[in-house]
Amino acid sequence: MRYAPAAMLGISDREWAALRFEAFANDVLGPAIHPRRAGLAVEVFQTPERLRIAAAQSASYTPVAIGFRWGPAWSTAWFRIRGAVPAEMAGRTVALRFATGTEALLWADGGPRQAFDAEHDTCPLLAPARGGEAIDLLVEAACNMPLGASAFWWEHPEVRRRWEGPEPGRLEACELVLVDEELWRFRADFDLARRLALALPAEDARAGELLAGLRRIENGIDPRDVRAGLAAAQRELDQLLAGRGSRGTTICTAVGHAHIDTAWMWPIAETRRKVMRSWATVLALMERFPQLHFLASQAQQYAYLAEDSPALFARLRERVAEGRWEAGGPCGWSATRTCPPASR
């Protein structure tokens, strides 16, 4: 008797296909997005306090290597990153890839640039690079995850074990990488189609259409050279996402949003840093994608940001003036005007 892999795992054929496509996106397409990498020198300064950038800039740092473990939960590790852009990266988009298994914030030119977390490990630095540019950056890594400092049941067992110990933080990546923007977009679209097929009812013909199309596209890509035929694969994927006739995907307008509880599974002092991390990332994305619009409420959090990073708050006000950032909620004031003083 023959058993399908899906039946052996106790999942449906649709779920099995989605898992296979997820592995293809992560293990075949993902690594090819960064065709060249360059290591960087890393030093660390650890503290139980939440320091201002000026204090971190004057601290003493110790060299560390990839794999360095740190903690405990709710403490902070500041990482100083130094190096130079290799000449062979000239003319291309160069980004910093950084990961600690926690939340973190990149500081550049004295201000917050973009956050790092499980969903964001890459920040564009130079587009394009000339080659030879000096790299001197600080990353403020907070020893917590997006939902606090406790791993949930859906996390990988290794993650749960790590967060039960005294040093849950781990320096997993710190390098300069080239970014293949076209392949990055293709992978994002491929995974969008996969997620859509999984979200639709199993009996929906559109789900079957998406899975069949993804199978054709995957079979047409050579894992040894995913760049070959990418343009044709992207066109087919665009048509697959658009759908055909009345069965096509309904067009909708998405507005970005980040719901940040002021006091939930983290100290209020961490809320201030969480606001800076979240909104710095949004503002960085808005620079890259002019069509992105964003909504955020919580008047007190705007007050925190105005006090903690006037420069970032000024960038936010520019997006409000453009009509791309909506300071929603019953705030009683506008981010285009003076923010009320933060409560103590």
mmCIF file of N, CA, C and O in Angstrom, residues 15-69:
data_model
loop_
_atom_site.group_PDB
_atom_site.id
_atom_site.type_symbol
_atom_site.label_atom_id
_atom_site.label_comp_id
_atom_site.label_asym_id
_atom_site.label_seq_id
_atom_site.Cartn_x
_atom_site.Cartn_y
_atom_site.Cartn_z
ATOM 1 N N GLU A 15 -2.257 21.424 2.479
ATOM 2 C CA GLU A 15 -1.295 21.862 3.485
ATOM 3 C C GLU A 15 0.105 21.339 3.174
ATOM 4 O O GLU A 15 1.109 22.028 3.403
ATOM 5 N N TRP A 16 0.168 20.116 2.659
ATOM 6 C CA TRP A 16 1.466 19.549 2.289
ATOM 7 C C TRP A 16 2.101 20.361 1.158
ATOM 8 O O TRP A 16 3.287 20.666 1.198
ATOM 9 N N ALA A 17 1.293 20.727 0.162
ATOM 10 C CA ALA A 17 1.808 21.534 -0.943
ATOM 11 C C ALA A 17 2.288 22.891 -0.445
ATOM 12 O O ALA A 17 3.340 23.391 -0.874
ATOM 13 N N ALA A 18 1.533 23.494 0.467
ATOM 14 C CA ALA A 18 1.922 24.796 1.008
ATOM 15 C C ALA A 18 3.239 24.706 1.760
ATOM 16 O O ALA A 18 4.089 25.603 1.670
ATOM 17 N N LEU A 19 3.445 23.611 2.495
ATOM 18 C CA LEU A 19 4.713 23.415 3.202
ATOM 19 C C LEU A 19 5.866 23.264 2.214
ATOM 20 O O LEU A 19 6.964 23.801 2.425
ATOM 21 N N ARG A 20 5.618 22.540 1.126
ATOM 22 C CA ARG A 20 6.658 22.346 0.124
ATOM 23 C C ARG A 20 7.029 23.668 -0.533
ATOM 24 O O ARG A 20 8.208 23.983 -0.740
ATOM 25 N N PHE A 21 6.023 24.470 -0.853
ATOM 26 C CA PHE A 21 6.294 25.768 -1.482
ATOM 27 C C PHE A 21 6.984 26.714 -0.503
ATOM 28 O O PHE A 21 7.801 27.543 -0.907
ATOM 29 N N GLU A 22 6.656 26.598 0.774
ATOM 30 C CA GLU A 22 7.333 27.424 1.782
ATOM 31 C C GLU A 22 8.813 27.064 1.849
ATOM 32 O O GLU A 22 9.686 27.941 1.927
ATOM 33 N N ALA A 23 9.125 25.769 1.821
ATOM 34 C CA ALA A 23 10.518 25.330 1.831
ATOM 35 C C ALA A 23 11.249 25.812 0.584
ATOM 36 O O ALA A 23 12.418 26.222 0.653
ATOM 37 N N PHE A 24 10.573 25.783 -0.555
ATOM 38 C CA PHE A 24 11.184 26.257 -1.796
ATOM 39 C C PHE A 24 11.503 27.753 -1.692
ATOM 40 O O PHE A 24 12.592 28.193 -2.080
ATOM 41 N N ALA A 25 10.570 28.529 -1.158
ATOM 42 C CA ALA A 25 10.785 29.971 -1.019
ATOM 43 C C ALA A 25 11.931 30.267 -0.055
ATOM 44 O O ALA A 25 12.755 31.156 -0.309
ATOM 45 N N ASN A 26 11.993 29.519 1.049
ATOM 46 C CA ASN A 26 13.007 29.793 2.074
ATOM 47 C C ASN A 26 14.384 29.239 1.710
ATOM 48 O O ASN A 26 15.403 29.904 1.944
ATOM 49 N N ASP A 27 14.412 28.022 1.167
ATOM 50 C CA ASP A 27 15.688 27.328 0.990
ATOM 51 C C ASP A 27 16.292 27.452 -0.405
ATOM 52 O O ASP A 27 17.496 27.240 -0.577
ATOM 53 N N VAL A 28 15.472 27.780 -1.398
ATOM 54 C CA VAL A 28 15.987 27.916 -2.768
ATOM 55 C C VAL A 28 16.011 29.384 -3.190
ATOM 56 O O VAL A 28 17.049 29.905 -3.603
ATOM 57 N N LEU A 29 14.865 30.054 -3.072
ATOM 58 C CA LEU A 29 14.815 31.453 -3.488
ATOM 59 C C LEU A 29 15.513 32.371 -2.493
ATOM 60 O O LEU A 29 16.237 33.294 -2.883
ATOM 61 N N GLY A 30 15.294 32.140 -1.198
ATOM 62 C CA GLY A 30 15.822 33.027 -0.165
ATOM 63 C C GLY A 30 17.318 33.280 -0.245
ATOM 64 O O GLY A 30 17.761 34.440 -0.323
ATOM 65 N N PRO A 31 18.150 32.238 -0.235
ATOM 66 C CA PRO A 31 19.601 32.467 -0.279
ATOM 67 C C PRO A 31 20.074 33.183 -1.537
ATOM 68 O O PRO A 31 21.063 33.919 -1.502
ATOM 69 N N ALA A 32 19.365 32.999 -2.648
ATOM 70 C CA ALA A 32 19.789 33.622 -3.902
ATOM 71 C C ALA A 32 19.532 35.124 -3.922
ATOM 72 O O ALA A 32 20.077 35.839 -4.771
ATOM 73 N N ILE A 33 18.704 35.619 -3.003
ATOM 74 C CA ILE A 33 18.425 37.056 -2.954
ATOM 75 C C ILE A 33 19.681 37.842 -2.601
ATOM 76 O O ILE A 33 19.847 38.991 -3.003
ATOM 77 N N HIS A 34 20.598 37.204 -1.846
ATOM 78 C CA HIS A 34 21.851 37.855 -1.465
ATOM 79 C C HIS A 34 23.012 37.138 -2.160
ATOM 80 O O HIS A 34 23.642 36.236 -1.585
ATOM 81 N N PRO A 35 23.324 37.515 -3.400
ATOM 82 C CA PRO A 35 24.338 36.781 -4.163
ATOM 83 C C PRO A 35 25.766 36.983 -3.669
ATOM 84 O O PRO A 35 26.654 36.225 -4.045
ATOM 85 N N ARG A 36 25.991 38.000 -2.855
ATOM 86 C CA ARG A 36 27.338 38.227 -2.314
ATOM 87 C C ARG A 36 27.221 38.749 -0.888
ATOM 88 O O ARG A 36 26.346 39.555 -0.575
ATOM 89 N N ARG A 37 28.139 38.299 -0.033
ATOM 90 C CA ARG A 37 28.131 38.675 1.378
ATOM 91 C C ARG A 37 29.530 39.069 1.814
ATOM 92 O O ARG A 37 30.522 38.600 1.249
ATOM 93 N N ALA A 38 29.603 39.918 2.847
ATOM 94 C CA ALA A 38 30.897 40.330 3.402
ATOM 95 C C ALA A 38 30.757 40.477 4.909
ATOM 96 O O ALA A 38 29.827 41.134 5.394
ATOM 97 N N GLY A 39 31.671 39.845 5.641
ATOM 98 C CA GLY A 39 31.628 39.897 7.093
ATOM 99 C C GLY A 39 31.987 41.268 7.644
ATOM 100 O O GLY A 39 32.609 42.099 6.977
ATOM 101 N N LEU A 40 31.594 41.515 8.890
ATOM 102 C CA LEU A 40 31.862 42.773 9.571
ATOM 103 C C LEU A 40 32.409 42.484 10.962
ATOM 104 O O LEU A 40 32.144 41.424 11.547
ATOM 105 N N ALA A 41 33.172 43.418 11.503
ATOM 106 C CA ALA A 41 33.676 43.294 12.868
ATOM 107 C C ALA A 41 32.576 43.724 13.836
ATOM 108 O O ALA A 41 31.921 44.752 13.634
ATOM 109 N N VAL A 42 32.377 42.930 14.897
ATOM 110 C CA VAL A 42 31.298 43.198 15.848
ATOM 111 C C VAL A 42 31.857 43.261 17.259
ATOM 112 O O VAL A 42 32.656 42.405 17.668
ATOM 113 N N GLU A 43 31.420 44.269 18.007
ATOM 114 C CA GLU A 43 31.748 44.398 19.430
ATOM 115 C C GLU A 43 30.446 44.600 20.192
ATOM 116 O O GLU A 43 29.446 45.052 19.627
ATOM 117 N N VAL A 44 30.457 44.282 21.496
ATOM 118 C CA VAL A 44 29.233 44.370 22.282
ATOM 119 C C VAL A 44 29.479 45.106 23.595
ATOM 120 O O VAL A 44 30.571 45.038 24.181
ATOM 121 N N PHE A 45 28.451 45.803 24.036
ATOM 122 C CA PHE A 45 28.390 46.423 25.359
ATOM 123 C C PHE A 45 27.051 46.037 25.957
ATOM 124 O O PHE A 45 25.999 46.317 25.380
ATOM 125 N N GLN A 46 27.048 45.356 27.103
ATOM 126 C CA GLN A 46 25.820 44.883 27.725
ATOM 127 C C GLN A 46 25.466 45.732 28.947
ATOM 128 O O GLN A 46 26.343 46.159 29.699
ATOM 129 N N THR A 47 24.168 45.926 29.131
ATOM 130 C CA THR A 47 23.688 46.732 30.252
ATOM 131 C C THR A 47 22.269 46.318 30.624
ATOM 132 O O THR A 47 21.481 45.953 29.743
ATOM 133 N N PRO A 48 21.923 46.378 31.912
ATOM 134 C CA PRO A 48 20.531 46.110 32.300
ATOM 135 C C PRO A 48 19.637 47.328 32.081
ATOM 136 O O PRO A 48 18.410 47.231 32.239
ATOM 137 N N GLU A 49 20.221 48.462 31.722
ATOM 138 C CA GLU A 49 19.477 49.710 31.590
ATOM 139 C C GLU A 49 19.110 49.993 30.137
ATOM 140 O O GLU A 49 19.714 49.458 29.211
ATOM 141 N N ARG A 50 18.125 50.871 29.964
ATOM 142 C CA ARG A 50 17.729 51.354 28.646
ATOM 143 C C ARG A 50 18.364 52.730 28.458
ATOM 144 O O ARG A 50 17.839 53.740 28.915
ATOM 145 N N LEU A 51 19.508 52.739 27.779
ATOM 146 C CA LEU A 51 20.315 53.944 27.686
ATOM 147 C C LEU A 51 19.965 54.781 26.463
ATOM 148 O O LEU A 51 19.462 54.277 25.469
ATOM 149 N N ARG A 52 20.284 56.056 26.556
ATOM 150 C CA ARG A 52 20.203 56.942 25.402
ATOM 151 C C ARG A 52 21.392 56.660 24.488
ATOM 152 O O ARG A 52 22.420 56.139 24.904
ATOM 153 N N ILE A 53 21.253 57.071 23.241
ATOM 154 C CA ILE A 53 22.285 56.793 22.248
ATOM 155 C C ILE A 53 23.620 57.422 22.640
ATOM 156 O O ILE A 53 24.682 56.830 22.415
ATOM 157 N N ALA A 54 23.611 58.605 23.256
ATOM 158 C CA ALA A 54 24.867 59.271 23.627
ATOM 159 C C ALA A 54 25.658 58.428 24.612
ATOM 160 O O ALA A 54 26.890 58.330 24.524
ATOM 161 N N ALA A 55 24.974 57.800 25.571
ATOM 162 C CA ALA A 55 25.658 56.954 26.548
ATOM 163 C C ALA A 55 26.226 55.713 25.876
ATOM 164 O O ALA A 55 27.328 55.258 26.207
ATOM 165 N N ALA A 56 25.497 55.148 24.940
ATOM 166 C CA ALA A 56 25.983 53.950 24.238
ATOM 167 C C ALA A 56 27.190 54.276 23.371
ATOM 168 O O ALA A 56 28.098 53.456 23.225
ATOM 169 N N GLN A 57 27.211 55.454 22.787
ATOM 170 C CA GLN A 57 28.327 55.835 21.923
ATOM 171 C C GLN A 57 29.638 55.959 22.693
ATOM 172 O O GLN A 57 30.713 55.728 22.134
ATOM 173 N N SER A 58 29.560 56.298 23.975
ATOM 174 C CA SER A 58 30.771 56.491 24.780
ATOM 175 C C SER A 58 31.131 55.276 25.624
ATOM 176 O O SER A 58 32.087 55.314 26.389
ATOM 177 N N ALA A 59 30.388 54.168 25.489
ATOM 178 C CA ALA A 59 30.636 52.968 26.294
ATOM 179 C C ALA A 59 31.838 52.194 25.761
ATOM 180 O O ALA A 59 32.324 52.426 24.653
ATOM 181 N N SER A 60 32.322 51.242 26.572
ATOM 182 C CA SER A 60 33.436 50.372 26.179
ATOM 183 C C SER A 60 32.876 49.071 25.613
ATOM 184 O O SER A 60 32.003 48.442 26.226
ATOM 185 N N TYR A 61 33.417 48.665 24.480
ATOM 186 C CA TYR A 61 32.897 47.494 23.767
ATOM 187 C C TYR A 61 33.942 46.377 23.728
ATOM 188 O O TYR A 61 35.152 46.635 23.728
ATOM 189 N N THR A 62 33.438 45.120 23.658
ATOM 190 C CA THR A 62 34.279 43.932 23.622
ATOM 191 C C THR A 62 33.999 43.151 22.338
ATOM 192 O O THR A 62 32.830 42.917 22.003
ATOM 193 N N PRO A 63 35.034 42.716 21.615
ATOM 194 C CA PRO A 63 34.808 41.958 20.374
ATOM 195 C C PRO A 63 34.072 40.647 20.644
ATOM 196 O O PRO A 63 34.324 39.964 21.634
ATOM 197 N N VAL A 64 33.151 40.298 19.741
ATOM 198 C CA VAL A 64 32.411 39.033 19.819
ATOM 199 C C VAL A 64 32.300 38.465 18.409
ATOM 200 O O VAL A 64 32.558 39.151 17.422
ATOM 201 N N ALA A 65 31.894 37.190 18.345
ATOM 202 C CA ALA A 65 31.744 36.508 17.058
ATOM 203 C C ALA A 65 30.315 36.017 16.899
ATOM 204 O O ALA A 65 29.534 35.981 17.870
ATOM 205 N N ILE A 66 29.966 35.620 15.691
ATOM 206 C CA ILE A 66 28.643 35.044 15.438
ATOM 207 C C ILE A 66 28.459 33.831 16.346
ATOM 208 O O ILE A 66 29.346 32.994 16.486
ATOM 209 N N GLY A 67 27.294 33.739 16.962
ATOM 210 C CA GLY A 67 27.019 32.681 17.934
ATOM 211 C C GLY A 67 27.069 33.182 19.358
ATOM 212 O O GLY A 67 26.668 32.458 20.287
ATOM 213 N N PHE A 68 27.548 34.401 19.571
ATOM 214 C CA PHE A 68 27.617 34.988 20.915
ATOM 215 C C PHE A 68 26.241 34.990 21.568
ATOM 216 O O PHE A 68 25.256 35.398 20.986
ATOM 217 N N ARG A 69 26.167 34.492 22.805
ATOM 218 C CA ARG A 69 24.912 34.439 23.556
ATOM 219 C C ARG A 69 24.885 35.558 24.595
ATOM 220 O O ARG A 69 25.906 35.893 25.185
#
